[in-house]
Amino acid sequence: MTASSTSLRRTDDHWVGGFTAMACPCEVLVDDCTEAEAAAIVQLASQEAWRVERKFSRYRHDSVVHEINASDGRGIDVDEETARLLDFGAQLTRASEGAFDLTSGVLRKAWTFDGGNAVPAPETVTALLAHVGWHRVRWERPRLTLEPGMQIDFGGIGKEYAVDRALQLVAQSHPGVGVVVNFGGDLAIGGHRRADRAWRVGIESASAAGRAARTVALDAGALATSGDSRRFVVKDGTRYSHILDARTGWPVKDAPRSVTVHAGTCTEAGTWSTLASLKGAQARQLLEGSGKTFWLQ
Amino acid sequence: MNGKDLASLLATATCALLGTSSPARAEGEKPWSLDTALLLYKESDSRVQDVSAAIGATRRFADDRVLGLNLTADTLTGASPSGAIALDRPQTFTSPSGKATYTTVGGRIPLDDTFKDTRFAGSASWTQPMGRLYTVSGGLSASYEYDYRHFGANASLSRDFDRRNRTVSLSAAWSKDDIDPVGGPPLPLSQMLDVGATGNKAGSKSKDVLDAVLSVAQVVGHDTVVRFNYAYSRSSGYLNDPYKILSVVDPVTGDTSTRTPAATGGPDGVYVFESRPDSRTKQSFYGEVKHDFDGRVLTASYRYMSDDWGIGSHTVDARFRWPLGGGYVEPHARWYTQTAADFYRVSLVRGQALPQYASADFRLGEFDAVTLGLKYGHPLASGNEWSVRLEGYQQTGSVPSGQLIGNQARRDVTPDLTAVFLQFGYRFGL
């Protein structure tokens, strides 16, 4: 499969569309309908995934994020969609008392979560922390000004946002059709299945990437998972999660290896799973107070 | 930040990001759905004419909870058969109020043209899921006419089985109706009196009705739904129609016995008010198939009803909806037949002992009826829909020849009926 192609196959009672976006395998399940309609829905969802990826990828030179990260202290006027994502990130920083931060991406210069054993020197992390923190950012809609050396990264929320956006577009042009939009395990359900059947979706196993730890039956809402099944480092017997606390620059201690949350939208589910992971050992306590359904591994 | 504040902050932030006003509701879906209809019903020969306006409102809340409200206003005018037989000469009757007389022409079935009514009816219901598989609902209904008041309550419980492919529901309804006819309800089988005489009138009456329905709906494959209902209904109390009479006739000629009215006026023949049992138990079986032929939907049903008054009926109904020019057309055909109640009589015979129960109401006699109609519905881009429906109704009654005496055999004894319905509907969201 190339970067911009989609596949479509039929199972006994629904269609499965597949493609790759945001470095993840993506799937769109469509309840029984004509092949043309299923193909149109998969096309719509994949175009939206690729659009969000192009616009907010920090690796692409034509992205908004690249423009911001290369601004070197200059103010950049951003479009409405980017402004909404910045507002949202700022709210998450508030909700997590600083543990989540859109500017924490520069810490990746010190941390490489590839399953190996490279843990940075504490002074390297401390030096990078001088370029981390939403309080150092001037954000006056629509103008964003970063201090030189700072960067922003929508990696923590972009995938869930893309899922909800894709589902919105599908619901607008194919109202009522039962659909699951699943981008790398973060998914949302739209419409209604015929005969009131529920979808069966897998929650990825924390210890074996790509294997479902369990399947759940869902007919509405969204699931998002925050975990370290692929991204972690092990040093001197300690497993460091890829979830970094933006205040310390170090991985959160005793975080569950995987947090999956069910909520009305994928974005909301994703914020709860991210905030819970950042709480470390108190993840369960936070989720129990949320009123959401959740699964910890 | 406590859990509640955090939850509300995250929900608000998510809605702002995704541009949705409420996370629970799909975009563009309006909370209220309103159904409005105007129905015109007209019987031939300037008999009953009904103009009715109805509005139904449905409000959907989160978690599949639904509030339903309905209001209807009706105006009925025109004449209806009183139950008296036709004679070659004109006949004079005391009007139901007991304050005047009216005279009908000879050679035709006498109609009581004092018939006139305005009715207001309303109902409210609430439906909600209970647990994952159960749905409960409850409702109240009431109606008001100047001589009739109805109050009812109902409840139902349904459960889904077989991955929601089968739904079984049990519902029950109770109602209490108060009947307060013009001039008071006449005593059963009492004679129609002269103007001003009230010796045969009683105080207001009431009846209770209890209904129970057991229903099973099953999805078969992707495009067929079948439904079976068993219904039980028991009415008790005053079940007469206070305005219906029977002619008392000569055993040889079959003509109505004559009498001489008082100077103030009164009937010129002998007529008695009808008498029905004070309870009625009905049972019915109903089967329905709905099948989707690639967008064209056929709904066909059959009902068998039987009661302890001796009435048995069969109803076959079919409608077929197919898409046409941005909308749909739906032809409709219905055939109905019923046997007569055991106590149905064309007339009573002078000199013979009065039976305990007797009625000449043609609705309790033997008849067949056919309805043919066509509906056109047109959905608009906004999701609203207008529709128009035109239907014709033809009813033909028959009486066993053994019941006809003398001259009755050469006269019209069963009032046949032809009627037309025209309905305009508009459904919209709010």
mmCIF file of C-alpha atoms in Angstrom, chain A residues 32 84-85 88 91-92 94-95 97 161 164 168 172 194-197 265 267-268 271-272 275 286 289-290, chain B residues 1 3-4 6-14 16-20 23 27 160 163-165 219 221-222:
data_model
loop_
_atom_site.group_PDB
_atom_site.id
_atom_site.type_symbol
_atom_site.label_atom_id
_atom_site.label_comp_id
_atom_site.label_asym_id
_atom_site.label_seq_id
_atom_site.Cartn_x
_atom_site.Cartn_y
_atom_site.Cartn_z
ATOM 1 C CA ASP A 32 -23.821 -2.889 4.862
ATOM 2 C CA ARG A 84 -8.786 26.195 17.827
ATOM 3 C CA LEU A 85 -6.157 23.480 18.308
ATOM 4 C CA PHE A 88 -7.531 23.360 23.071
ATOM 5 C CA GLN A 91 -6.906 24.202 28.095
ATOM 6 C CA LEU A 92 -5.237 20.800 28.487
ATOM 7 C CA ARG A 94 -4.499 24.123 32.505
ATOM 8 C CA ALA A 95 -6.371 20.884 33.197
ATOM 9 C CA GLU A 97 -1.520 21.757 35.828
ATOM 10 C CA TYR A 161 -8.846 15.254 16.256
ATOM 11 C CA ASP A 164 -13.527 13.203 14.905
ATOM 12 C CA GLN A 168 -18.055 14.615 11.063
ATOM 13 C CA GLN A 172 -22.656 15.189 6.965
ATOM 14 C CA ARG A 194 -28.869 -1.782 10.566
ATOM 15 C CA ALA A 195 -30.759 -4.155 12.844
ATOM 16 C CA ASP A 196 -29.235 -2.335 15.839
ATOM 17 C CA ARG A 197 -26.101 -4.419 15.874
ATOM 18 C CA THR A 265 -15.843 12.004 20.909
ATOM 19 C CA THR A 267 -10.824 13.949 21.207
ATOM 20 C CA GLU A 268 -12.490 13.853 24.592
ATOM 21 C CA THR A 271 -7.685 13.919 26.587
ATOM 22 C CA TRP A 272 -8.858 11.684 29.425
ATOM 23 C CA LEU A 275 -4.346 13.172 31.453
ATOM 24 C CA LEU A 286 -8.668 10.389 38.077
ATOM 25 C CA GLY A 289 -13.955 10.581 39.074
ATOM 26 C CA SER A 290 -14.520 11.201 35.351
ATOM 27 C CA MET B 1 -9.229 20.854 40.091
ATOM 28 C CA GLY B 3 -13.253 15.655 38.884
ATOM 29 C CA LYS B 4 -16.457 17.491 38.037
ATOM 30 C CA LEU B 6 -12.176 18.821 35.054
ATOM 31 C CA ALA B 7 -14.909 16.922 33.217
ATOM 32 C CA SER B 8 -16.755 20.110 32.374
ATOM 33 C CA LEU B 9 -13.564 21.888 31.267
ATOM 34 C CA LEU B 10 -12.618 19.000 28.959
ATOM 35 C CA ALA B 11 -16.120 18.682 27.524
ATOM 36 C CA THR B 12 -16.276 22.403 26.808
ATOM 37 C CA ALA B 13 -12.797 22.467 25.292
ATOM 38 C CA THR B 14 -13.620 19.489 23.057
ATOM 39 C CA ALA B 16 -15.009 24.321 21.053
ATOM 40 C CA LEU B 17 -12.361 22.425 19.101
ATOM 41 C CA LEU B 18 -14.801 20.328 17.091
ATOM 42 C CA GLY B 19 -17.325 23.119 16.590
ATOM 43 C CA THR B 20 -20.182 21.110 18.072
ATOM 44 C CA PRO B 23 -21.452 16.421 22.285
ATOM 45 C CA GLU B 27 -24.994 17.794 13.961
ATOM 46 C CA ASP B 160 -35.106 -6.849 22.898
ATOM 47 C CA ARG B 163 -29.161 -9.064 19.157
ATOM 48 C CA ARG B 164 -32.135 -6.700 18.939
ATOM 49 C CA ASN B 165 -33.673 -8.649 16.084
ATOM 50 C CA VAL B 219 -36.460 -8.824 11.927
ATOM 51 C CA GLY B 221 -32.894 -10.979 7.094
ATOM 52 C CA HIS B 222 -31.969 -7.444 6.088
#
